[in-house]
CSV table of C-alpha atoms (C1' of nucleotides) in Angstrom, one decimal:
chain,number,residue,atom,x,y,z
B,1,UNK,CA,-281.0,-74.5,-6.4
B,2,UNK,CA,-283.4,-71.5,-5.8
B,3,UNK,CA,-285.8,-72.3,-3.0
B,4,UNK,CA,-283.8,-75.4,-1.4
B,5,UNK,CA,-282.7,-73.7,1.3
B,6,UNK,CA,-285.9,-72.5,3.5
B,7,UNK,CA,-287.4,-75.7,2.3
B,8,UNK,CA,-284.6,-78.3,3.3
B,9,UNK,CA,-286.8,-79.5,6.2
B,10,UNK,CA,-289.9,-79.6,4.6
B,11,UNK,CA,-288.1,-82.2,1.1
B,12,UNK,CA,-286.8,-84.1,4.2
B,13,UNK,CA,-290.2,-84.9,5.4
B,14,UNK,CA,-291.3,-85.4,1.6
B,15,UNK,CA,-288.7,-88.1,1.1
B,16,UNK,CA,-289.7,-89.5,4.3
B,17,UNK,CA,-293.0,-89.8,4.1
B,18,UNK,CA,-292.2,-91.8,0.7
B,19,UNK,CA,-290.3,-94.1,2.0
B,20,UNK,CA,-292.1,-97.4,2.0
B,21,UNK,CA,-293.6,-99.4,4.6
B,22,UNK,CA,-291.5,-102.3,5.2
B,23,UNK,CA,-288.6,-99.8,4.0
B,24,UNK,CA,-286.0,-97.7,5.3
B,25,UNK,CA,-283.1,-95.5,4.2
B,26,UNK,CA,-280.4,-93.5,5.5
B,27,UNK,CA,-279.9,-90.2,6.5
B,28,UNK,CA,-276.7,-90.1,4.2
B,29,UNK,CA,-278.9,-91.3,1.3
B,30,UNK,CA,-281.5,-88.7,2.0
B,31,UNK,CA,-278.7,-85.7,1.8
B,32,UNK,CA,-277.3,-86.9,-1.3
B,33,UNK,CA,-281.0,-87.2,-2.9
B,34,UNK,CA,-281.6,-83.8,-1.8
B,35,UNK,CA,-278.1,-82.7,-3.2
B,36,UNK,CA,-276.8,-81.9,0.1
B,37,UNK,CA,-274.1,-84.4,0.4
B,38,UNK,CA,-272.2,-84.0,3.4
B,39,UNK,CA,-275.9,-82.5,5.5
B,40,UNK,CA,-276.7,-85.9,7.0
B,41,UNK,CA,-276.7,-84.4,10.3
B,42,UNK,CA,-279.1,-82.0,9.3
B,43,UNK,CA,-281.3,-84.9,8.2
B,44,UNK,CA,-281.3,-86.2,11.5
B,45,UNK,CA,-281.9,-82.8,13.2
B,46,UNK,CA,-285.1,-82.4,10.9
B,47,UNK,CA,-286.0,-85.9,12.0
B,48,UNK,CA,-285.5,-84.0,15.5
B,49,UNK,CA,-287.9,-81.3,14.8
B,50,UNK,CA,-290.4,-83.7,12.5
B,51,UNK,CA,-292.9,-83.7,15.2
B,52,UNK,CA,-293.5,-79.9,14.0
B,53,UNK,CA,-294.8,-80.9,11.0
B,54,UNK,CA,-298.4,-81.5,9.9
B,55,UNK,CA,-298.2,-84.7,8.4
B,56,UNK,CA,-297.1,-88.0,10.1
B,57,UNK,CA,-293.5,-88.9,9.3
B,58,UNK,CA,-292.0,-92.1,9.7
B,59,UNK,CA,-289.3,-90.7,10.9
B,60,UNK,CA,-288.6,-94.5,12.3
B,61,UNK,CA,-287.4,-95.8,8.6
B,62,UNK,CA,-284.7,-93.7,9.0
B,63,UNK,CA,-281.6,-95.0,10.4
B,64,UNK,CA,-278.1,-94.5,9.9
B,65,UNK,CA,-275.8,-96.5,7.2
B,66,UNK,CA,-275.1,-99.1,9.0
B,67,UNK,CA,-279.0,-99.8,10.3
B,68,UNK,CA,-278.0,-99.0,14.1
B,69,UNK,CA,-281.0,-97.5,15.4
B,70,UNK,CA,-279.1,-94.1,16.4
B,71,UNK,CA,-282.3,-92.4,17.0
B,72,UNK,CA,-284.7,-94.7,19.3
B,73,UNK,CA,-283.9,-92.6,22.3
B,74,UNK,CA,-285.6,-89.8,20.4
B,75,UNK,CA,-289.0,-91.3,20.4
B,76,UNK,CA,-291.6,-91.8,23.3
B,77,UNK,CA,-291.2,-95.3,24.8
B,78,UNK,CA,-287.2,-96.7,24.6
B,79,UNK,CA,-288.5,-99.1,22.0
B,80,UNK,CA,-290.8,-97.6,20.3
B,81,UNK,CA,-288.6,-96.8,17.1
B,82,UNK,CA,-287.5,-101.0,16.8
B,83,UNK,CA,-291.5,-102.5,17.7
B,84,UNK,CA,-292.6,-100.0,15.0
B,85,UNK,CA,-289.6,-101.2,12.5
B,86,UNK,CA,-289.7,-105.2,13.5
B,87,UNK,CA,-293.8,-104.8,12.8
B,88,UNK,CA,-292.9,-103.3,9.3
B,89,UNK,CA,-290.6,-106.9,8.9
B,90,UNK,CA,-287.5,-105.5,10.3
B,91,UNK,CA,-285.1,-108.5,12.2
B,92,UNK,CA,-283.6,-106.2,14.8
B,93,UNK,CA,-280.9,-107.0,17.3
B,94,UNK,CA,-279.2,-104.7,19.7
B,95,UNK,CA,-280.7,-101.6,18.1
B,96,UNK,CA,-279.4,-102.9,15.0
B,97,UNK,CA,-281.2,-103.8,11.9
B,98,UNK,CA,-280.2,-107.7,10.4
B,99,UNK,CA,-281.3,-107.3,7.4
B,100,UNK,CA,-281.2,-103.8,6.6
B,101,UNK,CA,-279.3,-104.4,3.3
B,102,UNK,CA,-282.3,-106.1,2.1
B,103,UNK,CA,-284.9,-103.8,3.3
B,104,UNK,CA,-282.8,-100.3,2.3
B,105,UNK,CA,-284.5,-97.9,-0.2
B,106,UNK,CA,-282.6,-95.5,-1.9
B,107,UNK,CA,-284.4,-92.1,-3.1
B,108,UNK,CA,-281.8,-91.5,-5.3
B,109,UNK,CA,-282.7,-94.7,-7.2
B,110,UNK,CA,-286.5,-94.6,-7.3
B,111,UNK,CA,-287.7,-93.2,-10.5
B,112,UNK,CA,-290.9,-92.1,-9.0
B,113,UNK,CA,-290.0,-89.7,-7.0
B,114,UNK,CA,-288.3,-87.9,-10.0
G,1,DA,C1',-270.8,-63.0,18.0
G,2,DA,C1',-268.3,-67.3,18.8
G,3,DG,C1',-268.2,-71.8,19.9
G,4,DC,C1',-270.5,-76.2,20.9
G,5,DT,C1',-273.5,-79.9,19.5
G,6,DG,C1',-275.4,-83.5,17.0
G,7,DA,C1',-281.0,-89.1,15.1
G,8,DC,C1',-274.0,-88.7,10.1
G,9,DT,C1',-270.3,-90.5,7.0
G,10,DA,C1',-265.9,-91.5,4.8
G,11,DT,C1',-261.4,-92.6,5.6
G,12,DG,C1',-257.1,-94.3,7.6
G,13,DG,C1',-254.6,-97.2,10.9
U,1,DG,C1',-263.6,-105.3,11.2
U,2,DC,C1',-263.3,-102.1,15.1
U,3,DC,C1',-261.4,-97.5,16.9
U,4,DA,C1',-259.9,-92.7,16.1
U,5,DT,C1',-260.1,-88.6,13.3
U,6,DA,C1',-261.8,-85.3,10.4
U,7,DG,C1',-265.2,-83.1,7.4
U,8,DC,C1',-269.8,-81.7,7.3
U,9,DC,C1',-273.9,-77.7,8.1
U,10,DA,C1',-277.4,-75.6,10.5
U,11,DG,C1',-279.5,-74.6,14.9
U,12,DC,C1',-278.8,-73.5,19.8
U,13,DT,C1',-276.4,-71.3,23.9
DNA sequence: AAGCTGACTATGG
DNA sequence: GCCATAGCCAGCT
């Protein structure tokens, strides 16, 4: 585990910024990738604090399991986080995400990150 | 220092 | 399949 710890934030915005355009994932999955199980919440409060960090992250592909749009009042305009998602091919309705099933990308599963 | 909070999830009724 | 409950972990008050 070693350096895991002060750097939980910063492999949160790593995986994000991987995640594909067109993509999103959960911030259970994310945990779990980062063997954290269970630190889903902290997921969503480095999503929070994401706008600290140098690099863009799309912290929009990032929803919760069941594709509800749990964050969108975190983001600048009320609908920022869905026209930015339905642009990237997402069918949303009611801050919910249709066919999230067939857009979800687990980085636990992708080889390349590995 | 102790308790509350939250962009979560799994489980049981 | 929807609602309530209980774990979860780190930051904030």
């Amino acid at each position: 585990m070693m350096d895991t710890d002060d750097h939980f934030f910063f492999r949160v915005y790593e995986v994000v910024k991987k995640i594909p355009p067109g993509r999103v994932t959960s911030y259970g999955a994310i945990a779990r990738y980062l063997g954290s199980a269970g630190a889903a919440r902290m997921v969503g409060w480095a999503m929070n604090q994401s706008h600290s960090h140098p690099d863009f992250v799309p912290a929009h592909r990032v929803v919760n399991r069941n594709g509800l749009l749990t964050g969108k009042h975190h983001f600048d305009g009320v609908n920022l986080m869905q026209e930015l998602l339905e642009n990237e091919g997402a069918i949303i309705e009611e801050d919910r995400i249709l066919n999230f099933r067939e857009m979800f990308w687990d980085p636990a599963e992708e080889p390349d990150l590995w």
